[in-house]
Amino acid sequence: MPGGRLTQQERQQIALGLADGLAYAEIARRLERPTSTVTREVMRNGGPTAYRAEVAHRATEHRAHRRRQAAPRNANAPRSDGRDAESVRAYEETLTTVFMQSGLPRMTARVLVCLYTTDAGSLTASELVQRLQVSPATVSKAVAFLESQGLIRRERDERRRERYVVDDDVMYQSTVASARATAHLGETARQGAGILGAGTPAAARLENIARFVDFVSESILRAAEQAREVLHSKAELTPGDPAQPAADHRGQAGALGADRSDH
């Protein structure tokens, strides 16, 4: 399986695959590359509808050049926290891609990843600027969007500096906000059903959408409430067994659901 950076020819094959409507997995199979490599390449270079091989290749070369210029001399030195720097960088890139697939712009996703992967769970604007090597205005725009979506919150530290925080309840609040937005879609669809007239095919279609969305949003709210305790529990991490905490959480969520069903 090929390794290293994508070549210009591979990027042209990706562009052709997208034009033919191929899935990322199929394009990756033809290139003998991981699907995540193709997904990351497309999402960071305009998305499936705007991806251009030549533009993507130039942009990648430009980013690499900027990284070489900006990289401190001790960039390859061991991290003070004992983590493998290359593994952390690769994981941050993967998580950024996942957030982008969920609809976040790339820089906004990078800011969120920085916050999630720091032990403190919070960073100042200047710390984000230093970590991401971007301008203060870029960080300001990204955090404003994240705050509007309920994905982060602001607080002042002991030095009166403004910090951007992801804490145990942020994911819960964001999920609740998303469920309520989904419920609003159902309400709007039901209004349309009334306007278009009972018994018409269009009204029936919108009413079905409303009932579906009602069920989904109510299920999300109920599940979020039942699983909220998981966000405040202490995960028992076992070295070399990353799946263990997730299994524990699923068990807790199931137990919470069972407890509630007994009432």
Short mmCIF file of C-alpha atoms in Angstrom, two decimals, residues 97 150 227 252:
data_model
loop_
_atom_site.label_atom_id
_atom_site.label_comp_id
_atom_site.label_asym_id
_atom_site.label_seq_id
_atom_site.Cartn_x
_atom_site.Cartn_y
_atom_site.Cartn_z
CA THR A 97 -11.97 15.53 9.29
CA GLY A 150 -23.40 25.74 21.93
CA ALA A 227 -26.94 9.37 29.22
CA GLN A 252 -23.85 3.06 32.01
#
